[in-house]
Amino acid sequence: MLVAPDTSPRGLGLPGEDDDYDFGAGAGFYVDATAGPWSAHYRMYSYVTRELPALVEDNFPARPDARGIFGHSMGGHGALTIALKNPDLYRSVSAFAPISAPSRVPWGEKAFSGYLGEDRETWREHDASELVRKQPFPDGRTILVDQGDADEFLDEQLSPGVFESACAEAGQPLDLRWREGYDHGYYFISTFMEGHIRHHAEILL
C-alpha cells in the first residue's frame, strides 16, 4: 500500500502561507513548527509519524511492523530525517534528490528560520547529514538515494556529497545512484520508481 501525505496544512489563512512555493502551504518541510504563527497548525512531523499511521491502521489491513518511507526533494528530506529519528517505526527508507543538508542551503535556511526560529542549533535535529553522524541505523540497513546529475538544484540546494560524507563518517550504508542526464522533475522519479519499490519490498515483505 502506498500512502501519500500532503506537504502542509491547507486553507488556514495564515499571513504569507501561499506567497512562495518553497514555504508555507507548498512546503511544510515535515517538521513540527515551534515559531508563530506556524506552530499552531504546522505539525507535519507529528502527523506523519503518529496521526497518519493510526488512521491507516484503523481503516486498512496494514502491518504496523512493515512500514517504509520515501520522498522527493523536500519530501526526501522528510523521509531521511523521519526514518533516522524513528528506526523502529520505519524499517526501510529511500529518497529522490533529497535536500540532505538543509541547515546549509537556502531552501532549508528559509524554512527552518520560519518554522523553528533563528537558533541554528535547533535546526540540527532536522538535518539528515547532522542526524546520521549522531545516530546511524543500528541494524545497518541501507539508505537508497537517487540523484540526477543534471538537476538544476544540485549544487545550491541538495548537497548529496555532504550526506554521502556524513554516512561514510558514521559507517551508515548508503546506495547513492547518480543518474546521468536527469533533472529534478517527475520524469526522473517515474523512471526510477520501480527500483525504490523493489528496495522497500525486499526489506518489508
Coordinates of C-alpha atoms in Angstrom, one line a residue:
M1 CA 0.0 0.0 0.0
L2 CA 1.3 3.5 -0.9
V3 CA 0.2 6.4 1.3
A4 CA 0.9 10.0 0.1
P5 CA 0.5 12.7 2.7
D6 CA 0.2 16.3 1.8
T7 CA 3.1 18.8 2.2
S8 CA 1.4 21.1 4.7
P9 CA -2.0 22.0 6.2
R10 CA -4.2 23.8 3.7
G11 CA -6.5 26.9 3.7
L12 CA -5.6 28.2 7.2
G13 CA -5.4 31.8 6.0
L14 CA -2.0 32.4 7.7
P15 CA -0.2 35.5 6.5
G16 CA 2.1 34.6 3.6
E17 CA 1.2 30.9 3.5
D18 CA 0.6 31.0 -0.2
D19 CA 3.3 33.5 -1.2
D20 CA 6.1 31.1 -2.1
Y21 CA 6.3 27.6 -3.4
D22 CA 9.2 26.8 -1.0
F23 CA 7.5 27.8 2.2
G24 CA 4.0 27.7 3.7
A25 CA 1.2 25.7 2.1
G26 CA 3.5 24.2 -0.6
A27 CA 6.4 23.3 1.7
G28 CA 5.9 22.3 5.3
F29 CA 9.3 20.5 5.5
Y30 CA 7.8 17.7 7.6
V31 CA 8.8 19.5 10.9
D32 CA 6.7 20.4 13.9
A33 CA 6.9 24.2 13.8
T34 CA 7.8 26.0 17.0
A35 CA 7.7 29.6 15.8
G36 CA 4.4 31.5 15.3
P37 CA 2.1 31.7 13.5
W38 CA 3.0 28.3 12.1
S39 CA 3.3 26.4 15.4
A40 CA -0.4 26.1 16.0
H41 CA -1.0 24.1 12.8
Y42 CA 2.2 23.1 11.1
R43 CA 2.8 19.8 12.9
M44 CA 3.7 17.7 9.9
Y45 CA 6.3 15.6 11.7
S46 CA 3.7 14.5 14.3
Y47 CA 1.1 14.0 11.5
V48 CA 3.3 11.6 9.5
T49 CA 4.7 9.7 12.5
R50 CA 1.6 9.4 14.6
E51 CA -1.7 10.6 13.2
L52 CA -1.4 9.2 9.7
P53 CA -0.2 5.7 10.7
A54 CA -3.0 5.4 13.2
L55 CA -5.6 6.4 10.5
V56 CA -4.2 3.9 8.1
E57 CA -4.1 1.1 10.6
D58 CA -7.6 1.8 11.8
N59 CA -9.1 1.7 8.4
F60 CA -7.0 -0.8 6.3
P61 CA -5.4 -4.2 6.9
A62 CA -1.9 -2.6 7.3
R63 CA 1.0 -4.3 9.0
P64 CA 2.5 -1.9 11.7
D65 CA 5.7 -3.9 11.6
A66 CA 6.2 -3.3 7.9
R67 CA 6.4 0.4 7.2
G68 CA 8.8 2.2 4.9
I69 CA 9.2 5.9 4.0
F70 CA 10.4 7.7 0.9
G71 CA 10.0 11.1 -0.8
H72 CA 11.3 13.6 -3.3
S73 CA 13.3 16.8 -2.7
M74 CA 11.7 18.4 0.4
G75 CA 9.9 15.1 0.9
G76 CA 13.2 13.3 0.6
H77 CA 14.5 15.5 3.4
G78 CA 11.4 14.4 5.4
A79 CA 11.9 10.7 4.7
L80 CA 15.5 10.7 5.7
T81 CA 15.1 12.7 8.9
I82 CA 11.9 10.9 10.0
A83 CA 13.4 7.5 9.4
L84 CA 16.6 8.3 11.2
K85 CA 14.7 9.6 14.2
N86 CA 12.3 6.6 14.2
P87 CA 14.2 3.5 13.2
D88 CA 11.7 1.2 14.9
L89 CA 8.7 2.9 13.2
Y90 CA 10.2 2.6 9.6
R91 CA 12.2 -0.4 8.5
S92 CA 13.1 1.0 5.1
V93 CA 13.9 4.4 3.6
S94 CA 14.8 5.9 0.3
A95 CA 14.8 9.3 -1.4
F96 CA 14.8 11.1 -4.7
A97 CA 17.1 14.1 -4.9
P98 CA 16.6 14.9 -1.2
I99 CA 17.5 18.2 0.5
S100 CA 20.0 16.3 2.5
A101 CA 21.9 19.1 4.4
P102 CA 19.1 21.8 4.8
S103 CA 20.9 23.7 7.5
R104 CA 23.5 24.8 4.9
V105 CA 21.3 25.7 1.9
P106 CA 18.8 28.5 1.0
W107 CA 15.7 26.3 1.0
G108 CA 16.4 24.9 4.4
E109 CA 17.5 28.2 5.9
K110 CA 14.3 29.8 4.8
A111 CA 12.1 27.0 6.1
F112 CA 13.9 26.5 9.4
S113 CA 14.1 30.1 10.3
G114 CA 10.4 30.5 9.6
Y115 CA 9.2 27.3 11.3
L116 CA 11.8 26.9 14.0
G117 CA 13.3 30.3 14.7
E118 CA 16.8 31.7 14.3
D119 CA 18.6 29.3 16.7
R120 CA 20.6 27.2 14.3
E121 CA 21.4 24.6 16.9
T122 CA 17.8 23.6 16.9
W123 CA 18.0 23.0 13.2
R124 CA 20.4 20.1 13.6
E125 CA 17.6 17.8 14.7
H126 CA 16.0 18.3 11.3
D127 CA 19.1 17.9 9.1
A128 CA 19.8 14.4 7.7
S129 CA 23.5 15.0 7.4
E130 CA 23.7 16.0 11.1
L131 CA 21.4 13.3 12.3
V132 CA 23.2 10.4 10.5
R133 CA 26.5 11.4 12.1
K134 CA 25.0 11.0 15.5
Q135 CA 22.6 8.2 15.0
P136 CA 23.1 5.9 12.0
F137 CA 20.7 3.0 11.8
P138 CA 21.8 0.5 14.4
D139 CA 20.8 -2.5 12.3
G140 CA 23.0 -1.5 9.4
R141 CA 20.1 -1.0 6.9
T142 CA 21.0 0.7 3.6
I143 CA 19.6 4.1 2.6
L144 CA 18.8 4.4 -1.1
V145 CA 19.1 7.8 -2.8
D146 CA 18.7 8.5 -6.5
Q147 CA 20.1 11.8 -7.8
G148 CA 20.2 13.2 -11.3
D149 CA 23.5 14.7 -12.4
A150 CA 21.6 17.4 -14.4
D151 CA 19.5 18.5 -11.5
E152 CA 19.2 22.3 -11.6
F153 CA 19.2 22.4 -7.8
L154 CA 22.1 20.1 -7.3
D155 CA 24.9 22.5 -6.2
E156 CA 22.9 25.1 -4.4
Q157 CA 20.2 23.2 -2.6
L158 CA 20.6 19.4 -2.4
S159 CA 24.2 18.7 -1.1
P160 CA 24.3 14.9 -1.7
G161 CA 28.1 15.0 -1.2
V162 CA 27.6 16.3 2.3
F163 CA 25.2 13.5 3.1
E164 CA 27.5 10.9 1.5
S165 CA 30.5 12.1 3.6
A166 CA 28.4 12.0 6.8
C167 CA 27.2 8.5 6.1
A168 CA 30.8 7.4 5.4
E169 CA 32.0 9.0 8.6
A170 CA 29.2 7.3 10.6
G171 CA 29.5 3.9 8.9
Q172 CA 26.0 4.2 7.6
P173 CA 25.5 2.1 4.4
L174 CA 24.3 4.4 1.5
D175 CA 23.4 3.4 -2.0
L176 CA 23.7 6.7 -3.9
R177 CA 22.8 6.2 -7.5
W178 CA 23.8 9.0 -9.9
R179 CA 21.5 9.2 -12.9
E180 CA 23.1 10.7 -16.0
G181 CA 21.1 13.5 -17.7
Y182 CA 18.2 13.5 -15.3
D183 CA 17.0 16.7 -13.6
H184 CA 14.8 17.4 -10.6
G185 CA 11.5 16.6 -12.3
Y186 CA 8.9 13.9 -12.2
Y187 CA 10.1 12.0 -15.3
F188 CA 13.2 11.3 -13.2
I189 CA 11.0 9.9 -10.4
S190 CA 8.8 7.9 -12.7
T191 CA 11.8 6.4 -14.5
F192 CA 13.4 5.0 -11.3
M193 CA 10.4 4.5 -9.0
E194 CA 10.5 0.7 -9.7
G195 CA 13.9 0.5 -8.1
H196 CA 12.6 2.2 -4.9
I197 CA 9.6 0.0 -4.7
R198 CA 11.8 -3.1 -5.0
H199 CA 14.2 -1.7 -2.4
H200 CA 11.3 -1.3 0.1
A201 CA 9.6 -4.6 -0.8
E202 CA 12.8 -6.6 -0.3
I203 CA 13.0 -5.3 3.2
L204 CA 9.3 -5.3 4.2
L205 CA 7.9 -8.4 2.6

